[in-house]
PDB file of C-alpha atoms in Angstrom:
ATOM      1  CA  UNK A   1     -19.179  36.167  33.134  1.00 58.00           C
ATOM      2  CA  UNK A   2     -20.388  34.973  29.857  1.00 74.00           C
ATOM      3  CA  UNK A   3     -18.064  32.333  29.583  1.00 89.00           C
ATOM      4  CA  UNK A   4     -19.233  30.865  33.429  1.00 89.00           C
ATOM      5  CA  UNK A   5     -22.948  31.149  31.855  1.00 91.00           C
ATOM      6  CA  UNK A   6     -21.710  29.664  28.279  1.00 94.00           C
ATOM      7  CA  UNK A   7     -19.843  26.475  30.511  1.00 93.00           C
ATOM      8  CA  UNK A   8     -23.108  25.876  32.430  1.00 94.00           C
ATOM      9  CA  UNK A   9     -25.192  25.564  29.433  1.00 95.00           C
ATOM     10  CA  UNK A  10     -22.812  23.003  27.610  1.00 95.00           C
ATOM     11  CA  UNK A  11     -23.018  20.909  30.587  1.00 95.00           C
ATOM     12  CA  UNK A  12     -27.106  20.554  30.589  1.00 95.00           C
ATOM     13  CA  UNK A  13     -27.676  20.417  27.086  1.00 95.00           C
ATOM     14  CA  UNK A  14     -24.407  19.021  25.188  1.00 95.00           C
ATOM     15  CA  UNK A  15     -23.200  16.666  28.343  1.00 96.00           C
ATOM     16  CA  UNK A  16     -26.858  16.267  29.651  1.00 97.00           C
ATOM     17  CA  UNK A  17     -25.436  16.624  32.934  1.00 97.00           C
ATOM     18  CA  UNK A  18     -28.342  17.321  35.261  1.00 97.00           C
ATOM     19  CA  UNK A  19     -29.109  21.107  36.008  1.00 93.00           C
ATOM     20  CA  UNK A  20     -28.332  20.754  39.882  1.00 93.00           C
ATOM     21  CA  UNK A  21     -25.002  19.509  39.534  1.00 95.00           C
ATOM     22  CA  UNK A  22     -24.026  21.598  36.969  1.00 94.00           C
ATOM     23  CA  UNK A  23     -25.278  24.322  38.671  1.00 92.00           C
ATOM     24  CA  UNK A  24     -22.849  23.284  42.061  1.00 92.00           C
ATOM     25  CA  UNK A  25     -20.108  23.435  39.415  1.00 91.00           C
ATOM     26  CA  UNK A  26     -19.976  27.272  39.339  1.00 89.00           C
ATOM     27  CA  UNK A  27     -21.503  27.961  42.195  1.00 90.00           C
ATOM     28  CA  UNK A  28     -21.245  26.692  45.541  1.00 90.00           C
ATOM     29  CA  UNK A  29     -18.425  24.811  44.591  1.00 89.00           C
ATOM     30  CA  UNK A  30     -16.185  27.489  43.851  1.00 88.00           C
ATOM     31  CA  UNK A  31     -17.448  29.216  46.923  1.00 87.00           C
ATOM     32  CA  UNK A  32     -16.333  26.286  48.742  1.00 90.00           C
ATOM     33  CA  UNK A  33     -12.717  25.944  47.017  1.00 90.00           C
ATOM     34  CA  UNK A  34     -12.273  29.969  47.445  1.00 92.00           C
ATOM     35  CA  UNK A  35     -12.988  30.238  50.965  1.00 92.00           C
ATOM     36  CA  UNK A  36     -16.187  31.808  50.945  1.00 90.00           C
ATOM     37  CA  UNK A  37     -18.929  29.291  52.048  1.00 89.00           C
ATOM     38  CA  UNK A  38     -21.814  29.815  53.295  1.00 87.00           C
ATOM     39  CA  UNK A  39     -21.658  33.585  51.879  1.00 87.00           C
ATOM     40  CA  UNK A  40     -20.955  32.421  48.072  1.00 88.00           C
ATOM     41  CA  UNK A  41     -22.685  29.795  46.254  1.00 88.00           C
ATOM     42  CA  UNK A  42     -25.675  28.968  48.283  1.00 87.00           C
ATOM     43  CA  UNK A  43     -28.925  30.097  49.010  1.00 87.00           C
ATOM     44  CA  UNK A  44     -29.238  30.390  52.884  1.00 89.00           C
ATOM     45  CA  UNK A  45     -29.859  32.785  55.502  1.00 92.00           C
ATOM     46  CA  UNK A  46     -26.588  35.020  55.893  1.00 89.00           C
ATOM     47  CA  UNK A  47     -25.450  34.861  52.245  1.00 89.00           C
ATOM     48  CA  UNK A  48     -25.249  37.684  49.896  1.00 88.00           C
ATOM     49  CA  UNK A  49     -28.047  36.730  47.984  1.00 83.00           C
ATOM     50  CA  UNK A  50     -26.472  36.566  44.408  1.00 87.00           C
ATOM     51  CA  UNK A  51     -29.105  35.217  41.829  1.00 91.00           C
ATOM     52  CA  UNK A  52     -29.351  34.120  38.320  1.00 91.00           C
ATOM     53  CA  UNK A  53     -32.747  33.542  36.818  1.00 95.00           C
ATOM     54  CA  UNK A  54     -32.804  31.612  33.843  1.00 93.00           C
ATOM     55  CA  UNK A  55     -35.203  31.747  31.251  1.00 95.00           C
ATOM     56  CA  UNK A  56     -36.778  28.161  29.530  1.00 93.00           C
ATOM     57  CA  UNK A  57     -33.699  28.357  26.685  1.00 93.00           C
ATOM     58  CA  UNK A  58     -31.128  29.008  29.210  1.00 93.00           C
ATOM     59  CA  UNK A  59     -31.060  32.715  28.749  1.00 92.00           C
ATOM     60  CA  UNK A  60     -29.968  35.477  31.575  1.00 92.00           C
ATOM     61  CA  UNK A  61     -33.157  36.908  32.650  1.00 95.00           C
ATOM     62  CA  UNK A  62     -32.628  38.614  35.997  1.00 95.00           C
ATOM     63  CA  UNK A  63     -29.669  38.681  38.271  1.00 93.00           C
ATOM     64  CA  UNK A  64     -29.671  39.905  41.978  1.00 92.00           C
ATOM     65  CA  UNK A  65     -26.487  41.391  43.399  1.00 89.00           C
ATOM     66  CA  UNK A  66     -26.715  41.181  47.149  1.00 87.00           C
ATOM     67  CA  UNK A  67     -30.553  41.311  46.839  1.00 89.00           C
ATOM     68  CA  UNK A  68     -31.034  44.156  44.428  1.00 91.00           C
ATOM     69  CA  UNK A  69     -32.187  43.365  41.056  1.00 94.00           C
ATOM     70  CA  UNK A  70     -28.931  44.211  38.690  1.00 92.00           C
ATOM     71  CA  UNK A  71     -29.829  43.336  35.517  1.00 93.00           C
ATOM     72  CA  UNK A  72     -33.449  42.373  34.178  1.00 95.00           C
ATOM     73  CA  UNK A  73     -35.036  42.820  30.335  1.00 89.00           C
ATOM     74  CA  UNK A  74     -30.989  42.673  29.032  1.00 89.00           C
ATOM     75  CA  UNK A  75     -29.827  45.683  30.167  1.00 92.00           C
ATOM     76  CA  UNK A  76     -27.828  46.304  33.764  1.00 89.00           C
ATOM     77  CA  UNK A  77     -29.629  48.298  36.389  1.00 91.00           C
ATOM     78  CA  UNK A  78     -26.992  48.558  38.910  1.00 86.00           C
ATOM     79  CA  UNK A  79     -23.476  50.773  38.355  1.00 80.00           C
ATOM     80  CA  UNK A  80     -20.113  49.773  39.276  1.00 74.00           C
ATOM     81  CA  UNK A  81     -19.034  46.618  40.412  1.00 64.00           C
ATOM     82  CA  UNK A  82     -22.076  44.576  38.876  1.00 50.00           C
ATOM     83  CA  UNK A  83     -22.027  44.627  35.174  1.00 45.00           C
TER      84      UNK A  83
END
């Protein structure tokens, strides 16, 4: 997982790529080449409702596993298949 988060920030700050296409890079993208659109990778009625929330330097500061807050103030909330 880190490495996913560590790729996306070298794209927006070191490549400058803009946030939203980077962003498509690891998410809906690889939904899309795994056969899992419109579950994975997007944020739409239906899906699973995986988040990341990012802090201003980039930093992990929430994620949602199917809609339940699984990790917030750096330390996992959820057990099992989540951290």
């Amino acid at each position: 997982c880190s490495t996913v988060h560590d790729e996306f920030c070298r794209m927006v700050r070191d490549e400058q790529i803009p946030m939203e296409l980077a962003l498509r890079t690891i998410t809906s993208n690889v939904a899309s080449r795994m056969g899992l659109s419109g579950r994975k990778g997007v944020i739409t009625p239906g899906a699973d409702a995986d988040l990341v929330v990012w802090d201003d330097a980039l930093g992990i500061s929430k994620v949602f596993a199917r809609g339940k807050l699984a990790y917030s103030e750096k330390r996992p909330l959820l057990k099992g298949g989540f951290e």
